Structures are given as C-alpha cells and as structure tokens.
XYZ file of C-alpha atoms in Angstrom:
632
model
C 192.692 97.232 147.169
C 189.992 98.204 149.491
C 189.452 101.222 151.431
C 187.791 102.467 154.036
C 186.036 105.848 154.862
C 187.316 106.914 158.227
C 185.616 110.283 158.712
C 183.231 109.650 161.648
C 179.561 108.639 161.184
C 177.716 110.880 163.422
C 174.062 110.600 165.086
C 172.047 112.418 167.042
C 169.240 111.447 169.153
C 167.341 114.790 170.457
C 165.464 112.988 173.683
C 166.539 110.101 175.831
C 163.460 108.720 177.085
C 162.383 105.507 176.546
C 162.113 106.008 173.142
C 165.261 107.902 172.188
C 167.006 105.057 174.925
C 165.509 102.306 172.663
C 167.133 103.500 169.491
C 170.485 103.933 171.989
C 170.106 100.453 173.028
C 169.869 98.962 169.397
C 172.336 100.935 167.906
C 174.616 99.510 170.369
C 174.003 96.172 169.664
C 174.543 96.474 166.005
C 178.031 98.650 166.681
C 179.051 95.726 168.361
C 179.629 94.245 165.418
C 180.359 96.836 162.844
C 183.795 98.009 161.138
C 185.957 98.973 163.844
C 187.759 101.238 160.785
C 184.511 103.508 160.834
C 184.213 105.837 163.547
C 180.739 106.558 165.269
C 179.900 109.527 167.044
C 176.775 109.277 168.849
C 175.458 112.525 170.398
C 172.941 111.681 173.215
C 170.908 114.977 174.060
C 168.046 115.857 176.333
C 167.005 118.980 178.049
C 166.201 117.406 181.811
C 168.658 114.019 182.191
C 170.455 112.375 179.826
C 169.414 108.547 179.632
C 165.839 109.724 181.491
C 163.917 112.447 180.148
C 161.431 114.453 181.917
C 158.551 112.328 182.636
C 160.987 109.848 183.873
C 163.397 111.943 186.051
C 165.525 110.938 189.074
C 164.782 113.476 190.968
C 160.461 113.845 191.241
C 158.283 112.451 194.482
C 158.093 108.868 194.954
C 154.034 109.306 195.136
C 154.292 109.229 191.389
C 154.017 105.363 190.032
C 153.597 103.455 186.917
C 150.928 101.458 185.735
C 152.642 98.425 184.225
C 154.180 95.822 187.031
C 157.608 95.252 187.143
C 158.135 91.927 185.538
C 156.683 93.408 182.277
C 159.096 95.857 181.621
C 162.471 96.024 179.884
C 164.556 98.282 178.122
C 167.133 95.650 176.562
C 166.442 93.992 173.495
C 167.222 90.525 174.678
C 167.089 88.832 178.272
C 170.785 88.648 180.578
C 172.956 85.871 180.385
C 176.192 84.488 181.658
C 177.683 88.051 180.641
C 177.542 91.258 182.065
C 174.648 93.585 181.741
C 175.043 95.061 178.375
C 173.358 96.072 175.099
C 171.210 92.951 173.996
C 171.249 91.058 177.559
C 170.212 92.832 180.177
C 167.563 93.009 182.956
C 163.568 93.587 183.694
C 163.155 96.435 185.894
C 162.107 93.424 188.979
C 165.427 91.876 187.709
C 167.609 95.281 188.315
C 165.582 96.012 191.292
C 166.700 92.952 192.838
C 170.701 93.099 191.981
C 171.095 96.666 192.243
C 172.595 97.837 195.268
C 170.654 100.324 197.372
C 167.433 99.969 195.687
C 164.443 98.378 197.237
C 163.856 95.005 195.546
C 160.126 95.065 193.755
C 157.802 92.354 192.879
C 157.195 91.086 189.785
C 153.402 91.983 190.138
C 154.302 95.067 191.556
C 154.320 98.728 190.500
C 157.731 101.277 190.966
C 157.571 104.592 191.509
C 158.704 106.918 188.107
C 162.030 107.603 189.759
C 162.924 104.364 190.654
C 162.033 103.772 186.227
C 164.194 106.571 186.005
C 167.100 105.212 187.454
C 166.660 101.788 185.908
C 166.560 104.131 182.402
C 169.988 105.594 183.920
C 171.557 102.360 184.141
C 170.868 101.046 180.737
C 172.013 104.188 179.418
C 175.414 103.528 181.468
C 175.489 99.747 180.410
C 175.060 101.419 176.962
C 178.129 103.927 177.417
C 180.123 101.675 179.099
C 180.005 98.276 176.501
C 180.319 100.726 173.279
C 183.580 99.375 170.656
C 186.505 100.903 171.035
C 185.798 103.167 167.865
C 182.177 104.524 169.156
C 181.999 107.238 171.052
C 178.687 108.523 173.251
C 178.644 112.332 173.926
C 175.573 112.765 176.588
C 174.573 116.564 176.542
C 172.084 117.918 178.789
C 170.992 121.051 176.674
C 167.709 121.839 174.618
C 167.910 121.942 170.556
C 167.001 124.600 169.321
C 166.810 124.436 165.338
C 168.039 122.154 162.787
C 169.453 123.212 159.543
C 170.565 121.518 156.194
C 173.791 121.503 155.972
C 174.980 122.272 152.122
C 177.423 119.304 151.954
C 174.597 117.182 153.466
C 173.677 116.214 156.763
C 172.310 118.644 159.864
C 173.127 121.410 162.126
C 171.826 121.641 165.097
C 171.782 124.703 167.204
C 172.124 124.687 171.272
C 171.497 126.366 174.027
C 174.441 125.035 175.835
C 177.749 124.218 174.845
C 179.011 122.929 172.616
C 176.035 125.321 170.975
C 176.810 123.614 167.591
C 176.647 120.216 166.620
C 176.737 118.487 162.603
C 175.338 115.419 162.595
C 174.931 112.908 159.468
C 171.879 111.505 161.321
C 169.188 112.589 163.657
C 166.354 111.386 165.968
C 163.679 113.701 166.898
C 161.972 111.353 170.292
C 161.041 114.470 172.240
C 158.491 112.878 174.287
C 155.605 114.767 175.586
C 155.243 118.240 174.538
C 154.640 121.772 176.771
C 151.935 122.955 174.080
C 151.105 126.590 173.558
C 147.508 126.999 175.465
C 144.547 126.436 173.432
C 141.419 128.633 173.674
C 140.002 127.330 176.558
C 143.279 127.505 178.151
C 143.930 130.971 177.728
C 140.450 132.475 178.688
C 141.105 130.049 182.257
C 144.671 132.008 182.856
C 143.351 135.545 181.531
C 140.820 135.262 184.090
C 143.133 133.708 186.740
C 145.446 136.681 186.130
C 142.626 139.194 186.696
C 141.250 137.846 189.524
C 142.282 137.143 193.188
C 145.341 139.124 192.974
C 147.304 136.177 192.135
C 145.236 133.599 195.020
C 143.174 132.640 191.566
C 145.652 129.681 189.731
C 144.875 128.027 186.640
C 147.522 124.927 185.889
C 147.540 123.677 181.869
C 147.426 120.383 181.709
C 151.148 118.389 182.100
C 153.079 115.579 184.347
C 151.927 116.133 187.893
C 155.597 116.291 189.003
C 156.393 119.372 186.499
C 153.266 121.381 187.989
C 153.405 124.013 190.817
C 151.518 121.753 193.790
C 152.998 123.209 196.748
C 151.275 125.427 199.532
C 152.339 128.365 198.681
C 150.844 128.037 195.407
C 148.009 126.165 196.721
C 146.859 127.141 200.383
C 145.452 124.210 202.447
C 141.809 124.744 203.405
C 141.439 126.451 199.920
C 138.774 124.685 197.116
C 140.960 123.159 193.785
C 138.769 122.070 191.146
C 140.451 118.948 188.838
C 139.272 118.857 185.059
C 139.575 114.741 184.737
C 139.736 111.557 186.192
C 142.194 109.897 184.398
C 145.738 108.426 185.616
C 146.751 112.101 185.875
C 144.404 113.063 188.351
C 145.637 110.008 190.799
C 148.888 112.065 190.257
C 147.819 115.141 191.438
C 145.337 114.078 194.117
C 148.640 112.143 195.670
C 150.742 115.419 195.468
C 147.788 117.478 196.880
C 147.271 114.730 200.111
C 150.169 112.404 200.799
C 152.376 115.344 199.376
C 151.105 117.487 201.970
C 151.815 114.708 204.820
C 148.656 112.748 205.014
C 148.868 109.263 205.421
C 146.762 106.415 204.362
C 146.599 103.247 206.925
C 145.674 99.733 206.323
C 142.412 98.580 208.804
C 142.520 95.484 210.435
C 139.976 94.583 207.777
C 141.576 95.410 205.030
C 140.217 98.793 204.121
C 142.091 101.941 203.896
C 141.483 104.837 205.885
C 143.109 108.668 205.438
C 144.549 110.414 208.177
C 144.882 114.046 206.827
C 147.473 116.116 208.147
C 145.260 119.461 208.000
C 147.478 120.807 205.127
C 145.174 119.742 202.586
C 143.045 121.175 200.336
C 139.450 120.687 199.385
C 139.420 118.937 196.065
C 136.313 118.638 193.872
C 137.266 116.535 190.494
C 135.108 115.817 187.039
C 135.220 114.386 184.034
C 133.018 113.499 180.913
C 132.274 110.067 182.348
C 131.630 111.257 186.036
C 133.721 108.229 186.615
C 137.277 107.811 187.883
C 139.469 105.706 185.659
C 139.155 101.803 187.133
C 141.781 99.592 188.756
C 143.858 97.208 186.405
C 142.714 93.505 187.987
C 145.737 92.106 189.499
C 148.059 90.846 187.705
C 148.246 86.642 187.388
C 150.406 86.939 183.917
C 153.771 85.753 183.069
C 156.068 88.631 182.118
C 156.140 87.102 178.514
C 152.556 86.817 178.612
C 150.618 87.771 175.069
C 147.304 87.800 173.859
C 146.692 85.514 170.831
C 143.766 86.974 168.606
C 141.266 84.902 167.243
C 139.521 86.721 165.224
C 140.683 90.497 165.192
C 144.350 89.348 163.545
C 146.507 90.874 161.045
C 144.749 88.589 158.602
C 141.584 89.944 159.140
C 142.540 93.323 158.863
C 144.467 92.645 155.512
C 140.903 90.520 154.513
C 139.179 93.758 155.381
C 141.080 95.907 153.340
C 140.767 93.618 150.396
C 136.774 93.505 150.483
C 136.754 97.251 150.786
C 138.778 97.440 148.025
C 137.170 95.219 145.168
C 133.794 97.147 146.580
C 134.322 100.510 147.017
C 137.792 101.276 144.953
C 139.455 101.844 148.136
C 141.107 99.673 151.171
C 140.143 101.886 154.167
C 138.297 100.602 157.235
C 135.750 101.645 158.560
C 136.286 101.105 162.321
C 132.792 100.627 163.265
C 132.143 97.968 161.058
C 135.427 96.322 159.945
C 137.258 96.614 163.244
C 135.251 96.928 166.086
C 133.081 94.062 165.685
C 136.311 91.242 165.699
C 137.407 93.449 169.208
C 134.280 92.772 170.520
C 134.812 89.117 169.430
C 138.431 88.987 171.392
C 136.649 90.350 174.785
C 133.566 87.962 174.639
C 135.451 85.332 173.983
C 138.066 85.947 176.674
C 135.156 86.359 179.131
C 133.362 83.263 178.001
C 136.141 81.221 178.769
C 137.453 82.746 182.044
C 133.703 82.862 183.673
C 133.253 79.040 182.633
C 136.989 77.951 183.941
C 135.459 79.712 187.033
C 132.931 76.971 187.385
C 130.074 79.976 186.841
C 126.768 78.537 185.991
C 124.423 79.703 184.101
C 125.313 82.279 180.440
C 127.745 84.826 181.026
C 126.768 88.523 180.613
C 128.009 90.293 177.353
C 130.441 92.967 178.765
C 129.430 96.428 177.330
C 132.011 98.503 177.233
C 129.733 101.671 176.602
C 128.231 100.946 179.983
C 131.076 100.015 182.138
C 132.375 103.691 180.697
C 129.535 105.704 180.901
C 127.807 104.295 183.682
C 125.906 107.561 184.517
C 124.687 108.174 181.142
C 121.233 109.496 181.082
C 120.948 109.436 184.744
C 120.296 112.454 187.364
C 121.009 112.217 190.941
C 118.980 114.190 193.384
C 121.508 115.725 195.167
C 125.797 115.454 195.912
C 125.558 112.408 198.550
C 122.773 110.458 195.769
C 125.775 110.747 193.252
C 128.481 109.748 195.650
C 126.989 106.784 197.204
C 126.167 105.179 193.764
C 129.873 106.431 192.750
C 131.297 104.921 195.952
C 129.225 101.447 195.082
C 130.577 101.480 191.845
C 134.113 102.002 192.778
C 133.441 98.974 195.525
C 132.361 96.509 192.824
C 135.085 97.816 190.603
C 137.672 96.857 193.171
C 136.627 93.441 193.754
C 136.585 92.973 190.171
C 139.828 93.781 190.189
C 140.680 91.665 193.037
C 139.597 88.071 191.055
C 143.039 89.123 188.691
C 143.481 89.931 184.674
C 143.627 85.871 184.406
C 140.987 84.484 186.771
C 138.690 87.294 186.525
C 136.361 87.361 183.594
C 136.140 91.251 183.768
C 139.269 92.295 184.061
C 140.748 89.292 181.575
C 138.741 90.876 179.114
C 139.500 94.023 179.299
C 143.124 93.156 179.425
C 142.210 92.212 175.761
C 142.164 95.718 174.908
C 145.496 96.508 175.406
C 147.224 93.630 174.302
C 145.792 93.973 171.101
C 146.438 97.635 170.242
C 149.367 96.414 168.358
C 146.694 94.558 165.860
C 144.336 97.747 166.344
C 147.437 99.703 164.911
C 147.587 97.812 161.554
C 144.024 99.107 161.107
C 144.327 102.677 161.971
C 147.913 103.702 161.421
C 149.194 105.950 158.670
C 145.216 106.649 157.046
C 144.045 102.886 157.760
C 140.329 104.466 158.106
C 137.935 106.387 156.225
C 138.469 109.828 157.885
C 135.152 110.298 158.753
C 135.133 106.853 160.181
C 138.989 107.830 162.121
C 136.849 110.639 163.707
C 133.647 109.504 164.597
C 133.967 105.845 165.313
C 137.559 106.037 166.445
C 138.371 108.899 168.081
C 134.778 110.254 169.495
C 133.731 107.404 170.539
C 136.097 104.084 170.997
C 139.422 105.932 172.288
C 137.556 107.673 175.366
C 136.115 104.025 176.280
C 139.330 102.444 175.463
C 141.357 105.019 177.811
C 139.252 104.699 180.791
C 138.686 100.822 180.457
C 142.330 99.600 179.404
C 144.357 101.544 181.408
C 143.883 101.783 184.933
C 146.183 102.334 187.907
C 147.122 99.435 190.314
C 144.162 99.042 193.011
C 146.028 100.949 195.844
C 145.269 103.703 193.702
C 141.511 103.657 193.491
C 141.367 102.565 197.473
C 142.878 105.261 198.249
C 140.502 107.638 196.451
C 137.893 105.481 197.640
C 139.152 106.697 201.456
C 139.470 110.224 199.837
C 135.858 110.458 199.036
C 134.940 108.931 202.544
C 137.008 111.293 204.395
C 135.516 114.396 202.261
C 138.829 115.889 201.315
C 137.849 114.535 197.894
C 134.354 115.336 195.847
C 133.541 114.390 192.693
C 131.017 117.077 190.581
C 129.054 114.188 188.758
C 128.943 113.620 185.210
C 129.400 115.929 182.358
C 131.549 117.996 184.758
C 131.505 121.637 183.129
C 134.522 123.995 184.533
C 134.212 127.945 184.013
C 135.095 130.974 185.018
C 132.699 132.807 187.223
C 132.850 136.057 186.860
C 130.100 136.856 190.013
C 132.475 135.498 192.303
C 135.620 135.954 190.736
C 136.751 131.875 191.048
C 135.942 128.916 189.021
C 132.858 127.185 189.153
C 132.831 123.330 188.838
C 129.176 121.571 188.248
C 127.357 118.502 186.591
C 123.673 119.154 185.150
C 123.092 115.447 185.938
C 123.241 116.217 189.936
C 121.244 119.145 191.903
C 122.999 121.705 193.594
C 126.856 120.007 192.619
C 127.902 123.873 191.760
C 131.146 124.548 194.097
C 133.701 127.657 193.661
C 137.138 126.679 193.137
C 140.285 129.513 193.868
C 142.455 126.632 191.563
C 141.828 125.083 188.387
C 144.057 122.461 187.276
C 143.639 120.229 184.179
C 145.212 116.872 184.903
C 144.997 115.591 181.240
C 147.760 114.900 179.283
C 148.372 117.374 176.363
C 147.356 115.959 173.292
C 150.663 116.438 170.557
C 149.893 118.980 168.036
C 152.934 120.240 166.006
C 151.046 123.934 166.082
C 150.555 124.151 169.780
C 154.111 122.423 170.620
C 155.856 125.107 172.572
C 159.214 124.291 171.816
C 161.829 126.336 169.814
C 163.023 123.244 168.209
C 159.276 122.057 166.854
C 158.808 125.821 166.140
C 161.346 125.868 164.003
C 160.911 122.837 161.979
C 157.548 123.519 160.980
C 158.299 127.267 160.415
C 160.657 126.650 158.321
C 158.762 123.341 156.521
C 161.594 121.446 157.497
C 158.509 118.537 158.763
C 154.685 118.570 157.987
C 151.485 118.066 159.611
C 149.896 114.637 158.613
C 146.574 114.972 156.823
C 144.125 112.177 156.584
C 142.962 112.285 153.080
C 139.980 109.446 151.303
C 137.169 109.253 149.216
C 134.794 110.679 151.592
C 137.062 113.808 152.443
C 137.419 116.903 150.960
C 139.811 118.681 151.872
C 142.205 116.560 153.615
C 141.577 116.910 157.633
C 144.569 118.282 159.812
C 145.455 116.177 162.801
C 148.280 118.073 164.285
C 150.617 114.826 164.034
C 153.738 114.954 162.522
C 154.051 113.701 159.251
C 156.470 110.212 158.831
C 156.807 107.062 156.351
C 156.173 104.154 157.403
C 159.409 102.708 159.481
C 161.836 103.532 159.786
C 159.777 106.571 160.141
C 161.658 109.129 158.159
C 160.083 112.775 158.549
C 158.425 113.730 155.689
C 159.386 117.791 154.113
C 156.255 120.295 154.175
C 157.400 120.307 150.152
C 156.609 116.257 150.247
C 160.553 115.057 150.254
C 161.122 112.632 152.156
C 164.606 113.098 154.591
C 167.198 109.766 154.582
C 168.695 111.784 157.768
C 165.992 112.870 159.842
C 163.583 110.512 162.181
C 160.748 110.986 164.155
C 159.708 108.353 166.691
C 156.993 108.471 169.487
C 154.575 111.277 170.609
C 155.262 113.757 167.539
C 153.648 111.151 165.577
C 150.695 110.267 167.488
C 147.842 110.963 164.943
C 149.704 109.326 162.428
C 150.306 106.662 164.209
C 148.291 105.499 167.230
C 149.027 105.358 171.030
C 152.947 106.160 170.447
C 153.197 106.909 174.083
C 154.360 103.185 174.867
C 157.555 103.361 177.454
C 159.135 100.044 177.503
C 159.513 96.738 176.050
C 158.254 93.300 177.441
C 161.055 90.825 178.715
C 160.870 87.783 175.714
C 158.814 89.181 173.247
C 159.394 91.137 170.157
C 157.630 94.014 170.935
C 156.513 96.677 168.366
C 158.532 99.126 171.050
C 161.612 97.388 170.107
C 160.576 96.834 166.147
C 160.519 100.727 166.397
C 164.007 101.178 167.331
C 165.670 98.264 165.362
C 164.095 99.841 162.411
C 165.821 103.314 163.069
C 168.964 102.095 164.503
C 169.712 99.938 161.140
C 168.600 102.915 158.796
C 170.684 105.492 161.019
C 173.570 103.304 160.479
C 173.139 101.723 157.110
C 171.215 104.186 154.865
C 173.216 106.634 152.908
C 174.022 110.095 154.223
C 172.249 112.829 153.783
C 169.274 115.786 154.875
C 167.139 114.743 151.947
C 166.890 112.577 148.804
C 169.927 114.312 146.974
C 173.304 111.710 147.874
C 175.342 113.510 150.055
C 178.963 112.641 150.736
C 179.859 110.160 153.866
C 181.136 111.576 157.178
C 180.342 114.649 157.964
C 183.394 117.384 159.227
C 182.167 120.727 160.603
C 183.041 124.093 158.822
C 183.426 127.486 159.382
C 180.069 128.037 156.883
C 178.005 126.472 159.885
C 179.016 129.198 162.261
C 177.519 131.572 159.604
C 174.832 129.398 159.072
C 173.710 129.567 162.740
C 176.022 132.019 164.317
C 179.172 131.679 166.447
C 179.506 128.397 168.544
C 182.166 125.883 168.857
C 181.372 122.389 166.554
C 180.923 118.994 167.893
C-alpha cells in the first residue's frame, strides 16, 4: 500500500528580483507536474515589491534605463506558444511590451526604462501565481527578514518585521540582491566631515542605485558645485536625475546632434574616475535575440586543458589568469576583429585592439590646462560614438568587444569557486582585467554618451581628468575634486556623491538579516586558499558549493535547506549581478535557478546534514525561539 506525506513542503525565497523570480519561475514549471497529494507552500518575500525588488521597482523615474535591448531579455524558461503566458512559455520583454495593454511597445534593439523591467518582472510573477496546481500555494509578503534560526525538528525560522512576523520554512533562498553596506573608511571620514561642515548644505551620498539616493533640490540646490566619484553606468544615472530630473531637455538638431536646453535648476557637476574616461557606448545592436558567441579558442576545453598542465607541473590545477586565460581572450577579440574589418572590405592589416589603451587612454599623459583635457576627452567620446554607430556585428570595434561579454560564462569556469592562484585572482584578475573589462564590455546605449557629450558642451558637466582624487578640504570646508594629470582642474564641491555600485561584502552588508547570519556563523566568508597563499585571503563573498549553491556553515557544514544565489556570492563566484535570461538559449541565469528549484523540491529536508523529518508544522517552541508572532 503506498502512502503519501501530506504535511506541506514549504519554501522560502527572501528577494524577488530577477534572481529570486528565476527560482519562482522554475519551481513552477516543475510543480506543474509534481504529486498533487503533496502540498507546497511557497513564501515569496521582499522588502520593496514582491515579484520586483528594489533596483527594479515600479515606482522610480523613467530617466533610469537598462543596458541590454529588449529582444535579449526574458524571464521564462522557454519561449510562448499556442497557450497562455505561463511558467515555461512566456514572453521577451519586446514581446510583452507589444501585447500588453497600456504599455508603450519597444523595439527589439531598443532599451526600457527600469520600471517598465519592473513591471514586465510583475507580470511574470502574476503568470507565476496565477498558473500554480491546485495544491501550491504562493504567499507574496512585502516585509524584511530579519534572522533565520534552526529549527530543532529541522528546517528554518525566519523572523519578520511584518506580519505574519514568523514563518517555518523546510527550504530557503537567500537572493537579496544588492546590498546597503555599512560605510567603509573612506566613507565615513566623507560624512564626518559633511556633518561638521556647512551646517547641513555639505552632503556626502554612499554609493547605491541612483533612484534610492536623495537627488532632489532641496537636498541639492541648483547653481551649487556636486562632485561625482566615477564614470561608470551609475554616473549616467545620476547625471540624468541631476539634469533631465530637474526639467532640462535634450533636443535632436537637424543634423543629428544633440543639444541641452537647461532649465536653470541644475547644478554644476564636475565627475572623475581612475580612467579619466566615461564608460563607452555599446555599438548598436545588429544581433538576433538568440545570438551567442562561439569560442574558438578560449572554450571550456581549454580551460579544463589548462588545469590539467598545471596540474601534472606544479601539483595543482589553478590558473593563472595572465597566462592561462587571458591570452585565448585576446585570441576571441582578434579574431572577431579580423574577420569583421575584412567582411568590411578594409584593406590593408587590421590594428590589434588593445584593450589597456582603449581603457586608459590618458595614461601617462598631462594636459595643460581644463579645456586641453576636455577637447581631447570630447574627440575621444566623438570617435567612440561612431564606433558605436558601425553596430556590435558590422563594426570591428564594437564586435569585438562584444566578445567580452558573451564569453564571461567561459571566463567563469576559470575563475569561479578558487579557479586561480590567489595571487594571480588579485593581481591579474581583479587589479587589472576587471576595471578594463567593466569600462569596455558594458556600456550604455549611445543616447547615453550623446547626451553627456551635449553636457560637457553646454558646461553643466566637467570632467576633473584622470586619476580623479576626491577629499575633504578642510580650508574651505567643501570637497575638493582634482586630477594631477591636468593644471589647475582643482574645483570645490558642497556635494559628494559616489555613483559606484557597492561592492558585496558579508562584513559591511547593512542588513539585520546578513548581520545575523554571519553573527551567529549560520554562513561564512569565502577564502581563496593555494599553494602560493598563506593564510587564506578574505574576499567578503559568501561562502556556497558549487550548484545548487548550498550555503556553507562558518563550522564547514554544509546546509541541504539553505541557498544563496546572486550578489552574496560575488567573490566566489564572478559577475553574479546578471538580471535576465536570453529568449532561446540555455543561459547560465536559468542553469542557476533550475539547479535550486530541483534541489528545493527534491533534496531531503532539513537546516543541515543531520535528516530531518518531511513537512514542516510550526510550534509553540518557535515563538520562544524568536519571541511572540503568529506562524505561517
């Protein structure tokens, strides 16, 4: 006779971005299927919007855009059919766009704002809720965690701030996106000395999503001086709020161009950066939303060759980047180049593109003055944009530097989970590929740097130079931005803001939930260890296996019921911050969540390695455990 274990299976997923949606998603499609006898409980929880996050939400400015077109993104695991939208067929975000009602329909080439994401991310997450078996249930809770605790007959508690304040799950997903870090030293001597000066007209703004930071005039007064530490995709962010946010508009010439018509509300900005260089324009995009690089010669087979050599030589398989890795790269972008200049009917050898120089293109340089600096920057920008103009197909420049990002999933098999020599991770790697790679793979759409490019030509914008260096200057009681590489670039700034994303570090997270977890060793801190490394090196990433990414104990257990997917992990794993899938392809996005959703639903029960029993019910020891609270 066979029987069947009706106590629900419960699961939590603590986020709902993209990545805690993706796990949604994929557990949906396998509950389609499963034992309608076996109750599921899913318990969908976020602390801004359910089924969007907070880099994602439906309600920020529409100045605030994406960086990957339309036709390349998808949150469904498999492409619509005859059917209704559901879990496993459903739309692109051009596709949605264009049967939604009420929303504007976008191009496939084109970019949508992060609300308009947002609201595709909605309805998914109401395709998802709304196809679930009869037997599934989704709970959506807009609340913050605060703590999880091992339950003693297995499974978790986790504390809320909201009601239903308690909730026992069997399983959990920790995908809580981008952290609000505790400031670092830097950080705190900037807001000290904000809070000391000015009586309050002195700001200093940590680093986070544009849309989260105070922008507005009364925080900001127009006609005042803000100095902007980078030059990344952030800073496109906040040099929209701090202009077209404050009404200015930006016209297209009869020849093209793009001029700025300021509205007078705007302040002064002055913006730096390592490089001196704003991040490039992506080349427009001529690619199929399927579209995928094919390596050559830096392939999984190559890296797996790699690891073998290093191993019969040297006792162990890590890379070293700089001379394993980097070299087949290179290969892939030459290559692409070669082939794209030539279908172009170019004569003559192609130039070598070298990706030092196209990122440091000021290196070693001085400029005699502010308007030296900003007419080579403004000729740079120029060239960049017609670059960018030719397309990521028919443009050799921009094809090949397309290369770098669709091959970070092949870059990943050589750096994730200790791939390198530490010492390698850190100095080839880190210091000196990752800041090339960021400023050469992942540009804004071209509207973006012409309007800067009007910016500059206007002179609400300014760019320091080079080696930008941002203090606090104590004669004048401001902040002083200046580059050593251009005379007389020193300006006085009443606002500082730092428009680079946080980098994840379990130590600085400012969250209860990650306080908790390390405090009480419930996760660890991944150290890179090797044979050229003593002691093991900290990275601030939190420690996982290998998927389906189970989080790994500060005692070295490894949980079968708690997951960690996405930014936590960066460190241990490499450029987690990836927000959607690509329409036909079996993306490592969606490999991610597959691999979670069958463990959450098919591994055995439990907080850690001891068997614990199936279906968790609440008890009155959990309101002890965690004080008084009603049990969901």
């Amino acid at each position: 006779m066979t029987t069947h274990n009706t106590a629900p299976l419960t699961l939590a997923v603590i986020g709902t971005g993209p990545r805690g949606l993706s796990v949604l998603e994929s557990l949906a499609v396998r509950l389609a299927a499963s034992d309608p006898t076996r109750p599921v409980r899913i318990h969908a929880i976020d602390g801004v919007e359910v089924g969007a996050g907070r880099v994602w939400r439906t309600d920020q400015d529409d100045w605030y855009t994406m960086n990957t077109v339309a036709g390349q993104i998808t949150m469904y695991s498999g492409g619509p059919d005859n059917g209704p939208w559901r879990p496993g067929a459903g739309p692109s975000l051009e596709e949605w766009s264009r049967a939604e009602p009420g929303e504007t329909p976008l191009h496939t080439d084109g970019y949508a704002t992060r609300r308009t994401y947002g609201r595709y991310l909605r309805s998914v997450y109401r395709s998802i809720e709304e196809h679930l078996p009869a037997h599934v249930e989704l709970i959506g809770t807009k609340a913050r965690i605060t703590s999880l605790t091992a339950r003693p007959v297995g499974g978790w508690l986790l504390a809320v701030d909201a009601p239903p304040h308690l909730i026992a799950a069997d399983q959990v997903l920790l995908a809580t996106g981008h952290p609000h870090n505790i400031p670092d030293a830097f950080e705190r001597r900037m807001l000290d000395f904000a809070a000391s000066h000015g009586g309050g007209r002195v700001r200093y703004v940590c680093g986070d999503s544009a849309a989260d930071m105070d922008l507005d005039e009364n925080a900001i007064a127009p006609g005042s001086t803000v100095a902007i530490r980078g030059l990344g995709l952030s800073f496109y962010d906040v040099m929209l709020a701090l202009t077209v946010g404050r009404g200015g508009e930006f016209k297209r010439t009869a020849q093209g161009n793009l001029d700025y018509l300021p509205s007078g509300r705007e302040p002064h900005i002055v913006a730096g950066s390592r490089s001196g260089l704003p991040i490039p324009a992506r080349g427009v995009n001529q690619k199929a939303p399927d579209h995928t690089h094919r390596p050559r010669f830096l392939t999984k087979a190559a890296v797996a060759q790699a690891r073998a050599r290093r191993g019969q030589r040297t006792g162990s398989d890590q890379l070293s980047f700089a001379e394993d890795v980097f070299p087949l790269l290179l290969r892939e972008l030459e290559t692409v180049h070669r082939e794209v200049w030539r279908l172009g009917g170019a004569e003559g050898p192609p130039p070598t593109p070298d990706l030092r120089r196209l990122a440091r293109p000021f290196e070693g340089q001085t400029f005699a003055g502010p308007g030296e600096f900003t007419a080579r920057l403004l000729a740079l920008m120029r060239a960049d944009l017609a670059e960018a103009s030719l397309g990521n197909s028919l443009g050799p420049l921009k094809a090949a530097l397309d290369v770098l990002r669709d091959i970070r999933n092949i870059v990943r098999e050589a750096v994730d989970f200790g791939g390198l020599l530490p010492h390698s991770h850190a100095e080839d790697f880190v210091q000196d590929f990752l800041p090339v790679n960021a400023l050469l793979s992942a540009g804004p759409p071209v509207e973006r740097v012409e309007q800067l490019l009007a910016l500059i030509e206007t002179g609400v914008v300014e760019v320091a130079g080079p080696g930008a260096q941002f203090t606090a200057d104590e004669t004048t009681g401001r902040f002083r931005v200046s580059s050593a590489q251009v005379q007389d670039s020193a300006r006085i700034a009443t606002t500082l803001i730092d428009a680079r994303i946080p980098t994840p570090d379990l130590h600085r997270d400012g969250s209860t939930l990650m306080t908790s977890l390390v405090t009480n060793g419930i996760v660890s801190e991944y150290f890179r260890t090797g044979p050229d490394t003593v002691p093991p090196v900290p990275t601030g990433g939190l420690n996982v296996t290998k998927a389906p990414f189970r989080a790994i104990a500060a005692d070295g257990r490894v949980h079968d019921g708690l997951y960690a997917l996405g930014i936590p992990t960066e460190h241990t794993r490499w450029f987690t911050q990836v927000g959607s899938g690509k329409p036909g392809l079996n993306t490592l996005f969606r490999q991610d969540a597959e691999a979670i959703a069958q463990a959450m639903l098919h591994q055995r029960t439990g907080a850690t390695e001891q068997p614990a029993p199936d279906g968790l019910a609440a008890t009155a020891d959990d309101r002890i455990l965690l004080g008084k609270g009603q049990i969901s």
